[in-house]
Short mmCIF file of C-alpha atoms in Angstrom, two decimals:
data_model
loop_
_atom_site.label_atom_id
_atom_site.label_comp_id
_atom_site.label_asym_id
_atom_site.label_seq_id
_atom_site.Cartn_x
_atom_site.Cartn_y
_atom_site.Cartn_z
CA UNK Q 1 -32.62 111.52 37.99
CA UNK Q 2 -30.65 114.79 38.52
CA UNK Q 3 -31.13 116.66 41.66
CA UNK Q 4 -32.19 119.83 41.72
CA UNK Q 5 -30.70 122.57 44.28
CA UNK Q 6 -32.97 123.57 47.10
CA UNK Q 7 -32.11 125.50 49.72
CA UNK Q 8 -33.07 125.49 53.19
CA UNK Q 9 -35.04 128.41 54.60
CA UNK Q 10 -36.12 128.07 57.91
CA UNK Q 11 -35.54 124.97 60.24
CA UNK Q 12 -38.26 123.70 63.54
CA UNK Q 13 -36.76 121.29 65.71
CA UNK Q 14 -40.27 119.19 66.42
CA UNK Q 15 -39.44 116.97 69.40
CA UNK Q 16 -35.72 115.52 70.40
CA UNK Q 17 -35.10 113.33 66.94
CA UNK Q 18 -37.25 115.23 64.00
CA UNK Q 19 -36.64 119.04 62.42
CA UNK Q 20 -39.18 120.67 59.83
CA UNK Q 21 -37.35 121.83 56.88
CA UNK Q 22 -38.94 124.43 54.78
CA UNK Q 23 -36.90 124.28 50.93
CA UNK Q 24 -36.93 127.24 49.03
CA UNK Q 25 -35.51 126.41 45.22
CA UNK Q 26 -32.27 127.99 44.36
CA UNK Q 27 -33.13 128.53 40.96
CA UNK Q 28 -36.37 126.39 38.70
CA UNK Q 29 -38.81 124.61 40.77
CA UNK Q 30 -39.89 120.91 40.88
CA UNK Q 31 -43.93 120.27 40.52
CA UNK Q 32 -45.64 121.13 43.58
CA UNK Q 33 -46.49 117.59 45.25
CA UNK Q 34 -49.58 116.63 45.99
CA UNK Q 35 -50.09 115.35 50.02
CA UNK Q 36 -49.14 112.15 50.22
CA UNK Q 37 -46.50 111.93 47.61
CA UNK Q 38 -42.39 111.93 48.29
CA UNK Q 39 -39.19 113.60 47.27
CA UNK Q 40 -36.23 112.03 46.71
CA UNK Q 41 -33.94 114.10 49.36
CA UNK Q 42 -29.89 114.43 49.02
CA UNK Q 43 -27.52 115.58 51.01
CA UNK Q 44 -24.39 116.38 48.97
CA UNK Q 45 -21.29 114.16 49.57
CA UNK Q 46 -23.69 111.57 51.74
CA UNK Q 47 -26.59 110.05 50.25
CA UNK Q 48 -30.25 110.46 49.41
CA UNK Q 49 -33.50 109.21 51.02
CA UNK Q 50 -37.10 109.49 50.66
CA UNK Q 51 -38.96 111.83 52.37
CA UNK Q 52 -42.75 112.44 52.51
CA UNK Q 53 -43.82 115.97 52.06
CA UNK Q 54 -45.14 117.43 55.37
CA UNK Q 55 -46.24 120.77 53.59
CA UNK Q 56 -47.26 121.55 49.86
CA UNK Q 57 -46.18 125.00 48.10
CA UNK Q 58 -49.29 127.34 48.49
CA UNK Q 59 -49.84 130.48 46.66
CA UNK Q 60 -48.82 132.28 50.06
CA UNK Q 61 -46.12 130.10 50.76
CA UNK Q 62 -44.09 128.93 48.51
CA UNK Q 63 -41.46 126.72 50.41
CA UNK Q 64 -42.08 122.84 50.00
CA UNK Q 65 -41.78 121.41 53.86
CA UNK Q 66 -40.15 117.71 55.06
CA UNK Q 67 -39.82 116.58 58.54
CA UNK Q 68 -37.23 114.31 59.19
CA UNK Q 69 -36.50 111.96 61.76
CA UNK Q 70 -32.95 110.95 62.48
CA UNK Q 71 -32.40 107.54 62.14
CA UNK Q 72 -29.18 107.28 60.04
CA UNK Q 73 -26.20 108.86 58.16
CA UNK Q 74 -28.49 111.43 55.42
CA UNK Q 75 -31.31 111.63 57.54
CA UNK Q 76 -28.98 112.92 60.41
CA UNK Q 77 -27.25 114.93 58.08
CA UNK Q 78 -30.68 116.29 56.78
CA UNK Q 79 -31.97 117.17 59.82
CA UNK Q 80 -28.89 119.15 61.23
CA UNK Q 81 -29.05 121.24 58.07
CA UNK Q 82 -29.10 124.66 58.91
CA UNK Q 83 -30.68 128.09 57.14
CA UNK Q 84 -29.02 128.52 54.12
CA UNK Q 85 -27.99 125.15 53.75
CA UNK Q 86 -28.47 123.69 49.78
CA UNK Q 87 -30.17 120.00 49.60
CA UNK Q 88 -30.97 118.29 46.15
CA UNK Q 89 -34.25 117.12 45.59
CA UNK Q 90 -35.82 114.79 43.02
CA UNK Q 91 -39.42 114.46 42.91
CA UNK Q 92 -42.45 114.52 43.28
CA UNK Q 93 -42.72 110.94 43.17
CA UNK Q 94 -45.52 108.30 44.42
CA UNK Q 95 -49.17 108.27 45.17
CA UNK Q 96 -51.17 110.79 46.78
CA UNK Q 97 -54.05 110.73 49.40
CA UNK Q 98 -56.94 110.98 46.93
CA UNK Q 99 -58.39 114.29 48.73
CA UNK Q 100 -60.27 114.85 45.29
CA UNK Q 101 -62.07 111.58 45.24
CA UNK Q 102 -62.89 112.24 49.10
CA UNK Q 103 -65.05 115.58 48.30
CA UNK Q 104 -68.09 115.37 50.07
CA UNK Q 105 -67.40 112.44 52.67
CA UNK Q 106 -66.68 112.45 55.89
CA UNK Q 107 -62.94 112.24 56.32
CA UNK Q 108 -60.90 109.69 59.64
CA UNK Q 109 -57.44 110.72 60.03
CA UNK Q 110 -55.28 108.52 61.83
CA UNK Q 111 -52.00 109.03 62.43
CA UNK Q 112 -49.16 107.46 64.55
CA UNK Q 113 -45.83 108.92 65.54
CA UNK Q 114 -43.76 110.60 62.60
CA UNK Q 115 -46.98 109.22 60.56
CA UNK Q 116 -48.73 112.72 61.13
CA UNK Q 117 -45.83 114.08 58.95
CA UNK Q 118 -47.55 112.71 55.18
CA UNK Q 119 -51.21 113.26 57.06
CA UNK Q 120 -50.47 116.77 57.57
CA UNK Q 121 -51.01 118.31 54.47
CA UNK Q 122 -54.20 116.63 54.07
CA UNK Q 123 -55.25 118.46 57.16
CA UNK Q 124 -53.84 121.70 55.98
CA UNK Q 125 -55.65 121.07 52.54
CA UNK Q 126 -59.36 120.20 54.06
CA UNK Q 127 -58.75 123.19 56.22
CA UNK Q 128 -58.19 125.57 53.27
CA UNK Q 129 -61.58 124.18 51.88
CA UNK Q 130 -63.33 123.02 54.66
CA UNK Q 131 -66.78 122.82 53.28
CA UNK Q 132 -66.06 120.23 50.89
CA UNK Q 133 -65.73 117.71 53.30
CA UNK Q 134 -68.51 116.43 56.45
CA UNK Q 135 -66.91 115.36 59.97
CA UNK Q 136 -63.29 115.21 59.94
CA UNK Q 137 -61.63 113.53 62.61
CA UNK Q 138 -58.05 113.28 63.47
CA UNK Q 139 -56.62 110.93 65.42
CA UNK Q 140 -53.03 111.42 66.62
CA UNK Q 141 -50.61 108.74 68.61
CA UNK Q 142 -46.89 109.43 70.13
CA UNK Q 143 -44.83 108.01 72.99
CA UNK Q 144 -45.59 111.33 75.62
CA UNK Q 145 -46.32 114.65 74.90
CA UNK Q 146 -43.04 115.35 73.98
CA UNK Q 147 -42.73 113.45 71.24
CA UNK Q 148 -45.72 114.66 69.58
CA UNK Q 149 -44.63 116.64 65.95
CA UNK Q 150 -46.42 120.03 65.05
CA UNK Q 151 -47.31 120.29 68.57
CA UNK Q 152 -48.60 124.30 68.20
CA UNK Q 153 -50.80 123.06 64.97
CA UNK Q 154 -52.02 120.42 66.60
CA UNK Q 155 -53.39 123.19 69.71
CA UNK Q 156 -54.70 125.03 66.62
CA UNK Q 157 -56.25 121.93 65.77
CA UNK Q 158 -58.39 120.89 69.05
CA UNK Q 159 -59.36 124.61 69.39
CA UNK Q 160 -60.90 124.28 65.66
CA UNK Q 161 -64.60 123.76 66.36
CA UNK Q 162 -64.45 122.23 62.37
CA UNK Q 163 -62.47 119.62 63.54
CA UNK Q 164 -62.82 116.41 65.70
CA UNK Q 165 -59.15 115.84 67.76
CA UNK Q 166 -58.14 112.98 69.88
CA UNK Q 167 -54.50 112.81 71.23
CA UNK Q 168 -53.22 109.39 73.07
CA UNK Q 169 -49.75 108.99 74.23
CA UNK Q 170 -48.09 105.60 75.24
CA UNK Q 171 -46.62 107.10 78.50
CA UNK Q 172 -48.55 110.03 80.42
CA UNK Q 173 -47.36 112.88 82.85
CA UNK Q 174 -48.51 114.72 85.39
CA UNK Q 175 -51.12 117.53 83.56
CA UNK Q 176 -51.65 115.57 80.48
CA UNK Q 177 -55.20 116.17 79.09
CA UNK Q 178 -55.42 113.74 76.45
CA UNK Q 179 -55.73 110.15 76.23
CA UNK Q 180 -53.48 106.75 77.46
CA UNK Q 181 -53.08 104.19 74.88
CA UNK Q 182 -53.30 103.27 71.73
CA UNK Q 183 -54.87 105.56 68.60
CA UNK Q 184 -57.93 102.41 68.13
CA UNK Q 185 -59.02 103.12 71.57
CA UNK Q 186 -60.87 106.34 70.41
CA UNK Q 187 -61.40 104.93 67.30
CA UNK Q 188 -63.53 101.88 68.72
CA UNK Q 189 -65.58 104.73 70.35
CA UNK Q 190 -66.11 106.99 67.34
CA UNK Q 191 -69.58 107.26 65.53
CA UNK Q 192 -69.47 106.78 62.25
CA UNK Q 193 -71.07 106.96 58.69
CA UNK Q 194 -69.42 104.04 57.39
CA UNK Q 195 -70.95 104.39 53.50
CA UNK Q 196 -69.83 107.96 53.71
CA UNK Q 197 -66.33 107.81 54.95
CA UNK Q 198 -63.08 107.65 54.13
CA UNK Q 199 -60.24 106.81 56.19
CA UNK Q 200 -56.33 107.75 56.30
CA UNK Q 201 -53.58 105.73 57.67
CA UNK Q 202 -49.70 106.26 58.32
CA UNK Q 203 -48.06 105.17 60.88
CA UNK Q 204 -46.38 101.54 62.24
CA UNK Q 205 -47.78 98.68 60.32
CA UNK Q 206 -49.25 97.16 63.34
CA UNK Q 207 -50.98 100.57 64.14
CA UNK Q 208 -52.22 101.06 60.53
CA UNK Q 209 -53.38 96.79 60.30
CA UNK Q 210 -54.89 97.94 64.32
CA UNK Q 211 -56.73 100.45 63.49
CA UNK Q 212 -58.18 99.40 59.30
CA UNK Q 213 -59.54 96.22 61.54
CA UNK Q 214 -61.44 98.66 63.75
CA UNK Q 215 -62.95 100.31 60.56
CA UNK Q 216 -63.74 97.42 58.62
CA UNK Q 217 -65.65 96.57 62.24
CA UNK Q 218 -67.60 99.63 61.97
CA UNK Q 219 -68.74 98.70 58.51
CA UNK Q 220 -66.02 100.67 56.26
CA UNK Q 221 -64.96 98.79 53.09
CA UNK Q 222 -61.21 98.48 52.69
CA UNK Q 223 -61.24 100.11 49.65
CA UNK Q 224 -62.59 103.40 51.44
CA UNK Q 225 -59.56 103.15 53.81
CA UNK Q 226 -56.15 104.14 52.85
CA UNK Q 227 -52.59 103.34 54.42
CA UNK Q 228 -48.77 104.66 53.30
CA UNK Q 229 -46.47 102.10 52.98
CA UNK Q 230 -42.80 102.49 53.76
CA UNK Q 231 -39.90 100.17 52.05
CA UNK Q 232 -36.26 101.01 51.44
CA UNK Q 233 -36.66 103.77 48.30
CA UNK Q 234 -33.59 104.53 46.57
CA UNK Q 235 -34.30 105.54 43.03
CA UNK Q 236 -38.12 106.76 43.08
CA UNK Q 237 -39.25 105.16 39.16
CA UNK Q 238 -39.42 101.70 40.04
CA UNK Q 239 -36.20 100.97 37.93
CA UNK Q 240 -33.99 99.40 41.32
CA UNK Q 241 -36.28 97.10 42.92
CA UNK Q 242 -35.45 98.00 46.62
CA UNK Q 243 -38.60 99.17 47.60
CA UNK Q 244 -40.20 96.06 46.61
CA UNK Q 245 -43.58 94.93 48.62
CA UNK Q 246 -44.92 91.81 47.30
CA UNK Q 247 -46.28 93.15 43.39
CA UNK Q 248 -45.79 96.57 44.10
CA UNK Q 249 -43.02 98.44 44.02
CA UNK Q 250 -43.54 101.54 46.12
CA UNK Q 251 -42.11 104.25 45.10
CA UNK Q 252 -44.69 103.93 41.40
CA UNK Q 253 -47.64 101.87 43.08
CA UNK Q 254 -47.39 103.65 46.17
CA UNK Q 255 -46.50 105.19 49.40
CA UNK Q 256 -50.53 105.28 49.36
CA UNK Q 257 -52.82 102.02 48.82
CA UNK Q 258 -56.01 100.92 49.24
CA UNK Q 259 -56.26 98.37 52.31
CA UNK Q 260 -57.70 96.10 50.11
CA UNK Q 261 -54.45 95.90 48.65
CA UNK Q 262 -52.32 96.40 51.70
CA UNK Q 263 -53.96 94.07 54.03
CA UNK Q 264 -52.63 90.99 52.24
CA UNK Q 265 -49.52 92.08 52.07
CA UNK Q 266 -48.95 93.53 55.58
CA UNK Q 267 -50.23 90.21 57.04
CA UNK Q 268 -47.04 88.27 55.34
CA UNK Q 269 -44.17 88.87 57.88
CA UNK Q 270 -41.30 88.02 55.75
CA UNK Q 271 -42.71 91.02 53.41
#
């Protein structure tokens, strides 16, 4: 439950609300995380939040990534963290994206807003090891072109001939070369292998229930299609309660679930 001391290396300011923070450890490491899975983020004298890893600890860099979104008192205070800056971080905690069990299928990444944040690693780690995996598609969703995170990746990404990228914003400009609307619209129109895929979710709930409908259309089972969950986490071992969703408590049981087990549960409003 102690926090460890990382420090901030390097800071990128993503769009006009959310920085990427690349953590360093000031002295012993936590595990590497898995994508998917959380941290447990504090700053000192403030409070701590959980944060979904937007880039694992490779073997040529080391630094553990979050991208944070301002939206209160520690995120704010997270994001405006500058280089040198020392955080404390508990973790890793939570479920990961199952890119093991997904060897050898094609792979639908769907992502809306800040929810490309916990689907980025999984692109970074099917990239690293690209033949283990058949189509992969990524689907990305923002507000305008502006609000879109990573946006040099993502460039990297649509010029990737191993890679299938559609980009839809809510609100177009003048020059804009992707799509208007929302992420199921090139979902609807996207051929698929339905006993061969798997699909990843994060985004809004209604995006995430929008677009698992879509799939289950096409002839995907829910348990092939996975969504991350987001509840009020404030001790990351299931011991406090806050994050509570129905049975599951998120923090152990998820961020990740099957949409077999989500879709009941997202379909309850007063959950």
């Amino acid at each position: 439950m102690a926090p460890v001391p990382y420090r901030v290396h390097r800071v990128v300011n993503e769009n006009r609300d959310s920085s990427t923070l690349q953590l360093q450890p000031v002295r012993n490491a936590l595990s590497a995380p898995q994508p998917g899975e959380f941290m447990m983020m504090y700053a000192f004298g403030i409070g701590e939040i959980a944060i979904s890893v937007s880039a694992v600890p490779t073997a040529s860099d080391p630094t553990i990534s979050h991208t944070v979104r301002s939206v209160g008192a520690v995120s704010r205070a997270l994001r405006g963290s500058g280089p040198g800056t020392v955080i404390g971080m508990r973790g890793p905690f939570g479920t990961s994206w199952g890119l093991t069990e997904a060897v050898g299928r094609d792979l639908v990444i769907v992502a809306g807003g800040v929810g490309l944040a916990p689907l980025r690693p999984v692109v970074h780690g099917v990239l690293a090891d690209r033949t283990a995996y058949g189509k992969v598609t990524v689907i990305a969703g923002a507000r305008s072109r502006d609000d879109f995170l990573f946006a040099t990746e993502i460039q990297q990404w649509t010029h990737d001939e191993t890679l299938d990228v559609h980009l839809t914003v809510d609100v177009p400009v003048q020059g804009w070369p992707g799509e208007v609307g929302l992420v199921t619209e090139p979902l609807r129109r996207l051929p698929l292998r339905p006993e061969q895929t798997t699909a990843l979710l994060c985004g809004p709930e209604p995006m995430m229930r929008g677009a698992a409908i879509e799939l289950i259309r096409k002839g995907l089972e829910a348990t092939d299609i996975r969504v991350s969950l987001e509840r009020n986490m404030q001790c990351g071992i299931g011991w406090c309660g806050h994050c509570q969703l129905g049975p599951l408590l998120l923090c152990r049981d998820g961020p990740v679930v099957g949409y077999d087990i989500a879709e009941p549960l997202l379909s309850v409003k007063e959950l």
